Coordinates of C-alpha atoms in Angstrom, one line a residue:
M211 CA 64.9 37.1 19.1
P212 CA 68.4 38.4 19.4
Q213 CA 70.4 38.5 16.2
T214 CA 74.0 37.5 16.9
D215 CA 77.1 36.1 15.3
H216 CA 76.9 32.3 15.7
T217 CA 80.6 31.7 15.2
L218 CA 81.1 30.8 18.8
E219 CA 78.2 28.4 18.8
F220 CA 79.6 26.7 15.7
I221 CA 82.9 26.2 17.5
V222 CA 81.2 24.7 20.6
V223 CA 79.2 22.2 18.4
A224 CA 82.3 21.3 16.3
V225 CA 84.4 20.6 19.5
Y226 CA 81.6 18.4 20.8
L227 CA 81.3 16.4 17.6
L228 CA 85.1 15.9 17.5
F229 CA 85.1 14.8 21.1
M230 CA 82.3 12.2 20.5
M231 CA 84.3 10.7 17.7
A232 CA 87.4 10.6 19.9
V233 CA 85.5 8.7 22.6
G234 CA 84.5 6.1 20.1
V235 CA 88.0 5.6 18.9
V236 CA 89.4 5.3 22.4
L237 CA 86.8 2.8 23.4
N238 CA 87.6 0.6 20.4
R239 CA 90.3 -1.0 22.5
F240 CA 87.6 -2.7 24.6
N241 CA 86.4 -4.7 21.6
R242 CA 87.9 -8.1 21.0
D243 CA 85.0 -10.0 19.5
S244 CA 81.4 -9.5 18.4
S245 CA 80.1 -10.0 22.0
D246 CA 82.2 -7.0 23.1
Y247 CA 81.1 -5.0 20.0
F248 CA 77.4 -5.6 20.4
R249 CA 76.8 -6.0 24.2
S250 CA 80.0 -4.8 25.8
G251 CA 81.0 -8.3 26.8
C252 CA 78.2 -8.2 29.4
K253 CA 80.5 -6.1 31.6
G254 CA 78.5 -2.8 31.6
T255 CA 78.0 -1.2 35.0
W256 CA 74.5 -0.2 36.0
W257 CA 75.1 3.6 35.7
L258 CA 76.6 3.2 32.2
V259 CA 73.8 0.9 31.0
G260 CA 71.1 2.9 32.8
A261 CA 72.1 6.3 31.3
S262 CA 72.4 4.7 27.8
G263 CA 68.9 3.2 28.1
F264 CA 67.6 6.5 29.2
M265 CA 69.2 8.4 26.3
A266 CA 68.1 5.8 23.8
A267 CA 64.4 6.2 25.0
F268 CA 64.0 9.6 23.3
S269 CA 65.6 11.8 20.7
A270 CA 65.5 15.4 19.5
W271 CA 61.9 14.9 18.6
T272 CA 61.4 15.6 22.3
F273 CA 62.6 19.1 21.7
T274 CA 60.9 19.5 18.3
G275 CA 57.7 17.4 17.7
A276 CA 56.8 16.9 21.4
S277 CA 57.8 20.4 22.2
G278 CA 55.3 21.6 19.5
V279 CA 52.6 19.6 21.3
A280 CA 53.5 21.3 24.7
Y281 CA 53.5 24.7 22.9
E282 CA 50.0 24.1 21.6
S283 CA 48.4 21.8 24.2
G284 CA 50.5 22.2 27.4
W285 CA 50.8 19.4 29.9
S286 CA 49.2 16.7 27.7
V287 CA 52.6 15.6 26.3
M288 CA 53.8 14.7 29.8
V289 CA 51.7 11.5 29.5
I290 CA 54.3 10.2 27.1
Y291 CA 57.3 10.7 29.5
L292 CA 55.4 9.5 32.5
A293 CA 54.4 6.4 30.6
N294 CA 58.1 5.9 29.8
S295 CA 58.9 6.3 33.5
A296 CA 56.3 3.7 34.4
G297 CA 57.9 1.4 31.9
F298 CA 61.3 1.7 33.5
L299 CA 59.7 1.2 36.9
L300 CA 58.1 -2.0 35.8
N301 CA 61.5 -3.1 34.5
A302 CA 63.1 -2.3 37.9
V303 CA 60.6 -4.1 40.1
W304 CA 60.1 -7.1 37.8
L305 CA 61.4 -7.7 34.3
A306 CA 64.9 -6.2 34.0
P307 CA 66.6 -9.3 35.6
W308 CA 64.7 -11.6 33.3
F309 CA 65.9 -9.6 30.3
R310 CA 69.5 -9.9 31.3
Q311 CA 69.1 -13.5 32.1
M312 CA 68.0 -14.3 28.5
R313 CA 71.8 -14.3 27.9
A314 CA 71.6 -13.2 24.3
I315 CA 73.3 -10.7 21.9
T316 CA 70.2 -9.8 19.9
V317 CA 66.4 -10.0 20.4
P318 CA 65.9 -12.3 17.4
Q319 CA 68.1 -14.8 19.1
V320 CA 65.8 -14.8 22.1
I321 CA 62.8 -15.1 19.8
E322 CA 64.3 -18.2 18.3
Q323 CA 64.9 -19.7 21.7
R324 CA 61.2 -19.1 22.5
Y325 CA 59.6 -20.0 19.2
N326 CA 61.5 -21.0 16.0
E327 CA 63.8 -19.9 13.3
L328 CA 61.0 -18.6 11.0
T329 CA 59.7 -16.3 13.8
R330 CA 63.3 -15.2 14.4
Q331 CA 63.8 -14.1 10.8
V332 CA 60.5 -12.3 10.6
Y333 CA 61.3 -10.2 13.6
A334 CA 64.9 -9.7 12.5
W335 CA 63.8 -8.2 9.2
L336 CA 60.9 -6.2 10.7
N337 CA 63.2 -4.8 13.4
L338 CA 65.8 -3.9 10.8
V339 CA 63.4 -1.9 8.7
L340 CA 61.8 -0.2 11.8
G341 CA 65.2 0.6 13.2
L342 CA 66.2 2.4 10.0
I343 CA 63.0 4.4 9.9
Y344 CA 63.1 5.4 13.5
S345 CA 66.8 6.5 13.2
A346 CA 66.0 8.5 10.1
L347 CA 63.1 10.2 11.8
W348 CA 65.2 11.1 14.8
L349 CA 67.9 12.5 12.6
M350 CA 65.3 14.5 10.7
G351 CA 63.9 15.9 14.0
L352 CA 67.4 17.1 14.9
A353 CA 67.8 18.8 11.6
I354 CA 64.5 20.7 12.1
F355 CA 65.7 22.1 15.4
S356 CA 69.1 23.1 14.0
S357 CA 67.5 24.8 11.1
A358 CA 65.3 26.8 13.5
V359 CA 68.3 27.9 15.6
F360 CA 70.9 28.6 13.0
G361 CA 69.2 28.5 9.7
F362 CA 71.2 25.5 8.7
D363 CA 70.2 23.5 5.6
L364 CA 68.3 20.4 6.8
V365 CA 70.3 18.1 4.5
T366 CA 73.6 19.5 5.7
V367 CA 72.8 18.8 9.4
I368 CA 71.6 15.3 8.5
I369 CA 74.9 14.5 6.7
V370 CA 77.3 16.0 9.2
V371 CA 75.6 14.6 12.4
G372 CA 74.9 11.2 10.7
L373 CA 78.6 10.8 9.7
V374 CA 79.8 11.7 13.2
V375 CA 77.5 9.0 14.7
V376 CA 78.6 6.5 12.1
V377 CA 82.3 7.1 13.0
Y378 CA 82.1 6.7 16.7
A379 CA 79.4 3.9 16.7
T380 CA 81.4 2.0 14.1
A381 CA 84.7 2.4 15.9
G382 CA 83.6 1.8 19.5
G383 CA 80.7 -0.5 19.1
S384 CA 78.5 -1.0 22.2
W385 CA 81.2 0.4 24.4
G386 CA 81.4 3.5 22.3
V387 CA 77.6 3.8 22.2
M388 CA 77.1 3.5 25.9
S389 CA 80.0 5.7 26.8
T390 CA 78.9 8.6 24.5
D391 CA 75.3 8.1 25.8
F392 CA 76.5 8.5 29.3
L393 CA 78.5 11.6 28.6
Q394 CA 75.6 13.1 26.6
T395 CA 73.3 12.5 29.6
L396 CA 75.7 14.6 31.7
I397 CA 75.4 17.4 29.2
L398 CA 71.7 17.2 28.4
M399 CA 70.2 17.1 31.9
P400 CA 71.9 20.2 33.5
I401 CA 71.4 22.3 30.3
T402 CA 67.7 21.4 30.1
L403 CA 67.3 22.1 33.8
L404 CA 68.9 25.5 33.3
V405 CA 66.6 26.3 30.4
A406 CA 63.5 25.3 32.4
Y407 CA 64.8 27.5 35.3
L408 CA 65.5 30.5 33.1
A409 CA 62.1 30.1 31.4
L410 CA 60.3 30.2 34.8
E411 CA 62.3 33.1 35.9
A412 CA 61.4 35.0 32.7
V413 CA 57.6 34.7 33.6
G414 CA 58.0 35.5 37.3
G415 CA 58.5 32.1 38.8
V416 CA 56.1 29.3 39.3
S417 CA 53.2 31.5 40.4
G418 CA 53.9 33.9 37.5
F419 CA 53.9 30.9 35.1
F420 CA 50.4 29.7 36.2
N421 CA 49.1 33.3 36.3
G422 CA 50.4 33.9 32.8
I423 CA 48.6 30.8 31.5
K424 CA 45.3 32.0 33.1
E425 CA 45.7 35.6 31.9
A426 CA 46.5 34.4 28.3
G427 CA 43.3 32.4 28.3
L428 CA 45.2 29.1 27.8
S429 CA 43.9 27.2 30.9
E430 CA 41.7 25.0 28.7
S431 CA 44.3 24.5 26.0
F432 CA 47.0 23.6 28.5
R433 CA 44.8 21.2 30.5
T434 CA 46.4 17.8 30.8
F435 CA 43.3 15.8 29.7
K436 CA 41.0 17.5 27.2
G437 CA 37.3 17.0 27.2
P438 CA 35.3 15.5 24.3
E439 CA 34.3 19.0 23.3
S440 CA 37.9 19.6 22.2
G441 CA 37.3 17.5 19.1
A442 CA 38.7 14.1 18.0
V443 CA 40.2 11.6 20.4
T444 CA 43.7 12.6 19.3
D445 CA 43.3 16.0 21.0
Y446 CA 44.7 14.5 24.2
T447 CA 41.6 13.3 25.8
Y448 CA 41.5 10.6 28.5
L449 CA 41.2 8.0 25.8
W450 CA 44.3 9.3 24.0
A451 CA 46.2 9.3 27.3
A452 CA 45.2 5.7 28.1
A453 CA 46.3 4.6 24.7
M454 CA 49.6 6.3 24.9
F455 CA 50.2 4.9 28.4
F456 CA 49.5 1.3 27.5
K457 CA 51.5 1.6 24.3
N458 CA 54.6 2.9 26.0
V459 CA 54.5 0.7 29.1
I460 CA 54.0 -2.4 26.9
G461 CA 56.8 -1.3 24.6
Y462 CA 59.2 -1.0 27.5
N463 CA 58.4 -4.5 28.8
T464 CA 58.5 -6.9 25.9
I465 CA 61.3 -9.2 24.7
N466 CA 61.9 -6.6 22.0
S467 CA 63.0 -4.1 24.6
S468 CA 65.1 -6.6 26.6
V469 CA 68.2 -5.7 24.5
R470 CA 68.8 -2.5 26.7
Y471 CA 69.9 -4.9 29.5
F472 CA 72.0 -7.4 27.6
A473 CA 75.2 -5.5 28.3
V474 CA 74.7 -5.2 32.0
K475 CA 76.6 -7.5 34.4
D476 CA 73.8 -9.3 36.1
G477 CA 70.1 -9.1 37.1
R478 CA 70.8 -6.9 40.2
E479 CA 72.7 -4.4 38.1
A480 CA 69.9 -4.5 35.6
R481 CA 67.4 -3.4 38.3
K482 CA 69.6 -0.5 39.3
A483 CA 70.0 0.5 35.6
A484 CA 66.2 0.6 35.2
V485 CA 65.8 2.7 38.3
L486 CA 68.3 5.2 37.0
G487 CA 66.5 5.4 33.7
G488 CA 63.1 5.9 35.4
V489 CA 64.4 8.7 37.7
L490 CA 66.0 10.6 34.8
M491 CA 62.8 10.2 32.7
T492 CA 60.6 11.5 35.4
L493 CA 62.8 14.5 35.9
G494 CA 62.7 15.1 32.2
A495 CA 58.9 14.9 32.1
V496 CA 58.8 18.1 34.1
V497 CA 61.7 20.2 32.8
W498 CA 61.3 19.5 29.1
V499 CA 57.7 20.7 29.0
I500 CA 58.0 24.0 30.7
P501 CA 60.1 26.0 28.1
P502 CA 57.8 25.5 25.1
M503 CA 54.8 26.5 27.3
V504 CA 56.7 29.6 28.3
G505 CA 57.4 30.2 24.7
R506 CA 53.7 30.3 24.0
L507 CA 53.4 33.0 26.7
L508 CA 56.4 35.2 25.7
Y509 CA 57.5 34.5 22.2
E510 CA 54.5 33.4 20.2
G511 CA 55.2 35.9 17.4
Q512 CA 58.8 34.6 17.0
V513 CA 57.7 31.0 17.0
D514 CA 55.0 31.6 14.4
A515 CA 57.6 33.4 12.2
M516 CA 59.8 30.3 12.0
A517 CA 60.2 29.2 8.4
I518 CA 59.5 25.5 8.9
S519 CA 56.5 23.4 8.1
K520 CA 55.3 23.3 11.7
P521 CA 56.5 26.5 13.5
A522 CA 55.4 25.2 16.9
E523 CA 58.1 22.5 16.7
A524 CA 60.7 25.4 17.0
A525 CA 59.3 26.6 20.3
Y526 CA 62.2 25.1 22.4
A527 CA 64.8 26.6 20.1
V528 CA 63.2 30.1 20.3
V529 CA 63.1 30.0 24.1
S530 CA 66.7 28.8 24.3
M531 CA 68.0 31.5 22.0
N532 CA 66.2 34.2 23.9
L533 CA 67.2 33.2 27.4
L534 CA 70.6 31.5 27.3
P535 CA 73.7 33.6 27.9
T536 CA 76.4 34.0 25.2
G537 CA 78.0 30.7 24.4
M538 CA 75.3 28.6 25.9
T539 CA 73.1 28.4 22.8
G540 CA 75.8 26.2 21.3
L541 CA 75.5 23.9 24.4
M542 CA 71.8 23.8 23.9
V543 CA 72.3 22.6 20.3
V544 CA 74.9 20.1 21.8
A545 CA 72.1 18.8 24.1
M546 CA 69.8 18.3 21.1
F547 CA 72.5 16.6 19.2
A548 CA 73.1 14.3 22.2
A549 CA 69.4 13.4 22.3
T550 CA 69.3 12.3 18.6
M551 CA 72.8 10.8 18.5
S552 CA 72.2 8.6 21.5
S553 CA 69.1 7.1 19.9
M554 CA 70.6 6.8 16.5
D555 CA 73.9 5.2 17.7
T556 CA 71.9 2.6 19.7
G557 CA 69.7 1.8 16.8
L558 CA 72.7 1.5 14.5
N559 CA 74.5 -0.9 16.8
R560 CA 71.4 -3.0 17.2
N561 CA 70.7 -3.1 13.5
A562 CA 74.3 -4.2 12.8
A563 CA 74.0 -6.9 15.5
I564 CA 70.8 -8.2 14.0
F565 CA 72.3 -8.5 10.5
T566 CA 75.5 -10.0 11.7
C567 CA 74.1 -12.5 14.3
D568 CA 70.7 -13.3 12.8
I569 CA 70.6 -12.6 9.0
Y570 CA 74.2 -13.2 8.0
P571 CA 74.3 -16.9 9.3
L572 CA 71.1 -17.6 7.3
I573 CA 72.6 -16.2 4.1
C574 CA 75.7 -18.4 4.7
R575 CA 73.6 -21.5 5.2
A576 CA 71.6 -20.7 2.1
L577 CA 74.7 -20.3 0.0
G578 CA 76.3 -23.4 1.6
V579 CA 79.4 -21.5 2.9
R580 CA 80.9 -21.4 6.3
S581 CA 80.3 -18.2 8.4
I582 CA 83.3 -16.4 9.7
E583 CA 84.1 -16.0 13.4
G584 CA 86.4 -14.1 15.8
K585 CA 88.2 -11.0 14.6
P586 CA 86.9 -11.3 11.0
L587 CA 83.3 -11.3 12.3
L588 CA 84.2 -8.2 14.3
R589 CA 85.4 -6.5 11.2
L590 CA 82.3 -7.5 9.3
S591 CA 80.2 -6.0 12.1
Q592 CA 82.0 -2.7 11.6
V593 CA 81.4 -2.8 7.9
V594 CA 77.7 -3.5 8.4
S595 CA 77.4 -0.7 11.0
L596 CA 79.0 1.7 8.4
T597 CA 76.5 0.5 5.7
F598 CA 73.4 0.9 7.9
G599 CA 74.6 4.4 9.0
T600 CA 74.8 5.5 5.4
M601 CA 71.4 4.1 4.7
T602 CA 70.0 6.0 7.7
I603 CA 71.4 9.3 6.4
L604 CA 70.0 8.8 2.9
L605 CA 66.5 7.9 4.3
A606 CA 66.6 11.0 6.6
I607 CA 67.4 13.1 3.6
Y608 CA 64.4 11.6 1.7
L609 CA 62.0 12.2 4.6
S610 CA 63.2 15.8 5.0
N611 CA 62.1 16.5 1.5
A612 CA 58.7 14.9 2.0
E613 CA 55.6 17.2 2.5
G614 CA 53.0 16.5 5.2
K615 CA 52.9 15.4 8.8
G616 CA 55.3 16.7 11.4
V617 CA 57.7 14.6 13.4
F618 CA 55.3 14.0 16.2
E619 CA 52.6 12.6 14.0
H620 CA 55.1 10.4 12.2
M621 CA 56.2 8.8 15.5
L622 CA 52.7 8.2 16.7
T623 CA 51.5 6.6 13.4
L624 CA 54.6 4.4 13.1
G625 CA 54.3 3.3 16.7
A626 CA 50.6 2.4 16.6
V627 CA 50.5 0.8 13.2
M628 CA 53.8 -1.2 13.0
S629 CA 55.4 -1.5 16.5
L630 CA 52.5 -2.5 18.7
P631 CA 51.4 -5.6 16.7
M632 CA 55.0 -6.8 17.1
S633 CA 55.1 -6.0 20.8
V634 CA 52.0 -7.8 22.1
P635 CA 53.2 -11.4 21.4
L636 CA 56.6 -10.6 22.8
L637 CA 55.0 -9.4 26.1
L638 CA 52.7 -12.4 26.4
A639 CA 55.6 -14.8 25.5
M640 CA 57.2 -14.3 28.9
F641 CA 54.1 -15.3 30.8
I642 CA 52.1 -17.8 28.8
R643 CA 54.2 -20.9 28.5
K644 CA 52.0 -23.3 26.5
T645 CA 51.7 -21.8 23.1
P646 CA 52.7 -23.3 19.7
S647 CA 55.8 -22.2 17.9
W648 CA 53.8 -20.2 15.4
A649 CA 51.8 -18.2 18.0
A650 CA 53.7 -14.9 17.6
L651 CA 53.4 -15.0 13.8
A652 CA 49.7 -15.7 14.0
S653 CA 49.3 -12.7 16.4
I654 CA 51.2 -10.4 14.1
A655 CA 49.3 -11.5 11.0
G656 CA 46.0 -11.1 12.7
A657 CA 46.8 -7.6 14.1
S658 CA 48.1 -6.5 10.7
I659 CA 44.6 -6.6 9.3
P660 CA 43.1 -3.8 11.6
S661 CA 46.5 -2.1 11.3
A662 CA 46.2 -1.8 7.6
I663 CA 42.5 -0.9 7.8
G664 CA 43.3 1.8 10.4
L665 CA 46.2 3.2 8.3
F666 CA 44.2 3.6 5.1
G667 CA 41.0 4.4 7.0
K668 CA 42.7 7.1 9.0
W669 CA 41.6 5.8 12.4
E670 CA 42.5 7.9 15.3
F671 CA 45.6 7.1 17.4
A672 CA 43.8 5.6 20.4
H673 CA 41.6 3.4 18.2
Q674 CA 44.6 2.0 16.4
V675 CA 46.4 1.2 19.7
F676 CA 43.5 -0.5 21.5
I677 CA 42.2 -2.4 18.5
N678 CA 45.6 -3.6 17.3
M679 CA 46.5 -4.6 20.9
S680 CA 43.3 -6.4 21.6
V681 CA 43.2 -8.3 18.3
G682 CA 46.9 -9.4 18.7
A683 CA 46.4 -10.5 22.3
L684 CA 43.2 -12.5 21.5
I685 CA 44.7 -14.3 18.6
Y686 CA 47.8 -15.2 20.7
I687 CA 45.6 -16.6 23.5
A688 CA 43.5 -18.5 21.0
T689 CA 46.6 -20.5 19.9
I690 CA 47.0 -22.1 23.4
P691 CA 44.9 -25.2 22.6
F692 CA 47.4 -26.0 19.8
W693 CA 50.2 -26.5 22.3
K694 CA 49.3 -30.2 22.6
T695 CA 50.0 -30.7 18.8
E696 CA 53.7 -29.6 19.2
A697 CA 56.5 -32.1 19.2
P698 CA 58.2 -33.0 22.4
A699 CA 61.4 -31.3 21.2
Y700 CA 59.7 -27.9 21.0
K701 CA 58.1 -28.3 24.4
Q702 CA 61.5 -29.0 25.9
K703 CA 62.9 -26.0 24.1
A704 CA 60.2 -23.8 25.5
K705 CA 60.9 -25.1 29.0
A706 CA 64.6 -24.4 28.6
F707 CA 63.8 -20.8 27.6
F708 CA 61.8 -20.2 30.8
D709 CA 64.4 -22.0 33.0
Q710 CA 67.2 -19.8 31.6
M711 CA 65.1 -16.6 31.9
H712 CA 64.5 -17.2 35.6
R713 CA 68.1 -18.4 36.4
P714 CA 70.2 -15.6 38.0
V715 CA 73.5 -14.7 36.3
D716 CA 76.7 -15.8 38.1
F717 CA 78.9 -13.1 36.7
A718 CA 82.2 -14.6 37.9
T719 CA 81.4 -18.0 36.3
E720 CA 79.6 -16.9 33.2
V721 CA 81.5 -13.7 32.3
G722 CA 84.7 -13.6 34.4
V723 CA 86.5 -10.5 35.6
G724 CA 84.8 -7.1 35.2
N725 CA 86.4 -3.8 34.3
D726 CA 84.4 -1.5 36.5
G727 CA 87.5 0.5 37.5
S728 CA 88.4 1.2 33.9
Q729 CA 84.8 2.4 33.1
L730 CA 84.8 4.7 36.1
K731 CA 88.2 6.3 35.3
L732 CA 87.6 6.6 31.6
M733 CA 84.1 8.2 31.9
G734 CA 85.3 10.3 34.8
G735 CA 88.3 11.6 32.8
F736 CA 86.2 12.4 29.8
A737 CA 83.5 14.2 31.9
V738 CA 86.1 16.3 33.7
A739 CA 87.6 17.3 30.3
I740 CA 84.1 18.3 29.0
G741 CA 83.5 20.2 32.3
F742 CA 86.7 22.2 31.8
F743 CA 85.7 23.0 28.3
I744 CA 82.3 24.3 29.3
A745 CA 83.9 26.3 32.2
S746 CA 86.1 28.0 29.7
L747 CA 83.0 29.7 28.3
M748 CA 82.9 31.8 31.5
I749 CA 85.5 34.1 29.9
L750 CA 82.9 35.3 27.4
P751 CA 81.3 38.7 27.9
N752 CA 78.2 37.8 30.0
P753 CA 76.6 39.4 33.1
L754 CA 77.2 37.6 36.4
N755 CA 74.0 35.5 36.2
G756 CA 75.1 34.4 32.7
R757 CA 78.5 33.3 34.0
L758 CA 76.8 31.5 37.0
A759 CA 74.6 29.6 34.5
I760 CA 77.7 28.4 32.6
L761 CA 79.3 27.5 35.9
F762 CA 76.3 25.4 36.9
V763 CA 76.4 23.3 33.8
A764 CA 80.2 22.9 34.0
G765 CA 80.1 22.0 37.7
C766 CA 77.4 19.3 37.1
V767 CA 79.4 17.7 34.3
G768 CA 82.9 18.1 35.8
G769 CA 81.7 17.3 39.3
V770 CA 80.2 14.0 38.3
G771 CA 83.3 13.3 36.3
A772 CA 85.6 14.0 39.3
L773 CA 83.5 11.7 41.5
L774 CA 83.6 8.9 39.0
F775 CA 87.4 9.2 38.5
G776 CA 88.0 9.3 42.2
V777 CA 85.9 6.2 42.8
G778 CA 87.6 4.5 39.9
R779 CA 91.1 5.1 41.3
R780 CA 90.1 3.8 44.7
Y781 CA 88.4 0.8 43.2
Q782 CA 91.4 -0.2 41.2
A783 CA 93.7 0.5 44.1
K784 CA 91.6 -1.9 46.2
L785 CA 91.8 -4.6 43.5
T786 CA 95.6 -4.2 43.4
R787 CA 95.8 -4.5 47.2
D788 CA 93.6 -7.6 47.2
A789 CA 95.6 -9.2 44.4
S790 CA 98.8 -8.5 46.3
A791 CA 97.4 -9.9 49.5
Q792 CA 96.2 -13.1 47.8
H793 CA 99.6 -13.5 46.1
T794 CA 101.3 -13.2 49.5
D795 CA 98.9 -15.7 51.2
T796 CA 99.4 -18.2 48.4
H797 CA 103.2 -18.2 48.9
A798 CA 103.2 -17.9 52.7
P799 CA 104.7 -20.9 54.7
G800 CA 102.1 -23.5 55.5
N801 CA 100.0 -23.0 52.4
G802 CA 101.1 -26.2 50.8
D803 CA 104.1 -24.9 48.9
A804 CA 106.2 -27.5 50.7

């Protein structure tokens, strides 16, 4: 691996981090109350919400933990991303409008509408804890990557990146989170496409890639579905793939995941946002897997020499450092930062929303004091966001010092043991109407028994998923006969929940005037600025193909930005003309002025 002075890469990363903080500060002007701060006032356009939902669906573990799986086991890891794509597709054709039509700020609010206050509080606290753990794991995954690339101290990366996320997420709220997520999508997709292209080029193209796998004797190791002779079911057999597919598809289609569409304008825009997320995830499923597999063919010695607990998790970093031209390694790190920051900022905003909207009112009632509203509540939301950001940083530092499993295994265990039992009743809740108010809690309690047994008994991943899912679903269905024991008030409440979920949103009546033009122009302007900065790297000493690589990334980012800005200007000009025409018509003779 080339040994170079990384000063330029440091500069690129520093400029990026400063830019993200600036975006959060600028977007703060969109926040007038807690609805703006937590769900962008329900004015988010489909492309902004879709890109944010896509970025929040993965983190730098894609380029560390999952990359390590691709390095060792090839195509198997694609199952995860394709399951995510299927989840987005199901959102698009069916559930995304329902999610938006729940008309809520937080998921626990929806749960209270469907069940009761106790169930709301249980989910609020569990989601709060899981959100902190996931965010910390994502931040730790990013630190692993950065350590492999630059030799950074893990704790230093965690603190610096964590503080940057805290600044822009706290300042900009949901608007800042979605805007930075969108800009990070513009950076991540072209740079990862470039790395995949360079990796294939390095092995002689697509045919050279497959020939190299065969010649290296890796055909069996890289096979998508492994046979039972490969060992335990976690070694990516059909059973593992089925468990992963069901887990992720269910996870994308429960009330717990509805929050990704709360900020969008209406159900139609929600569908388009889901389509965008699915398309981007499908593209990523291909381009993210190729580089670590090429790393196994060309740079195995360098990967094995990495001084981290699981060297395979550095495969993507090694390939990037070997193949990217001068100046571009910093952009690769920027892309990795984007992956984690987009997941962490979304989790931070959602955690702050849960505490402010679900837990804080309960505390006020318990203390017999009146809860605050308006601007004071907005300020409290920012304080809560700052507090949870600090807690995430501290937890990530703790996890980085723990010995044992790699990032990938942490994610699988956490998802199977804790998240799935919570997801099953929130999927069935949208389809089975006649269940008692305690049905979800009964399902979670029942599924927690095999979850605990599986955790301490070290069940394989697939066993945990299928058993937990089956037990939770069976218990939930078993509560149906108790519907008749519920009071009429609860039955009417359940009916109101379904009526609202199926009633389309009338944006003009329920929300008011949108700000689509402002979103287009702001995001377009920011993207053009980033494109110009990336293009400035072309002055660095690189061969022609290196400069063309930089131009490709700069052109993708700046080109999309210019398109958005142009559309935004035309959109606002049209609104101005329409308003002027309406004003003229109103005051024209014969319109009743006399």
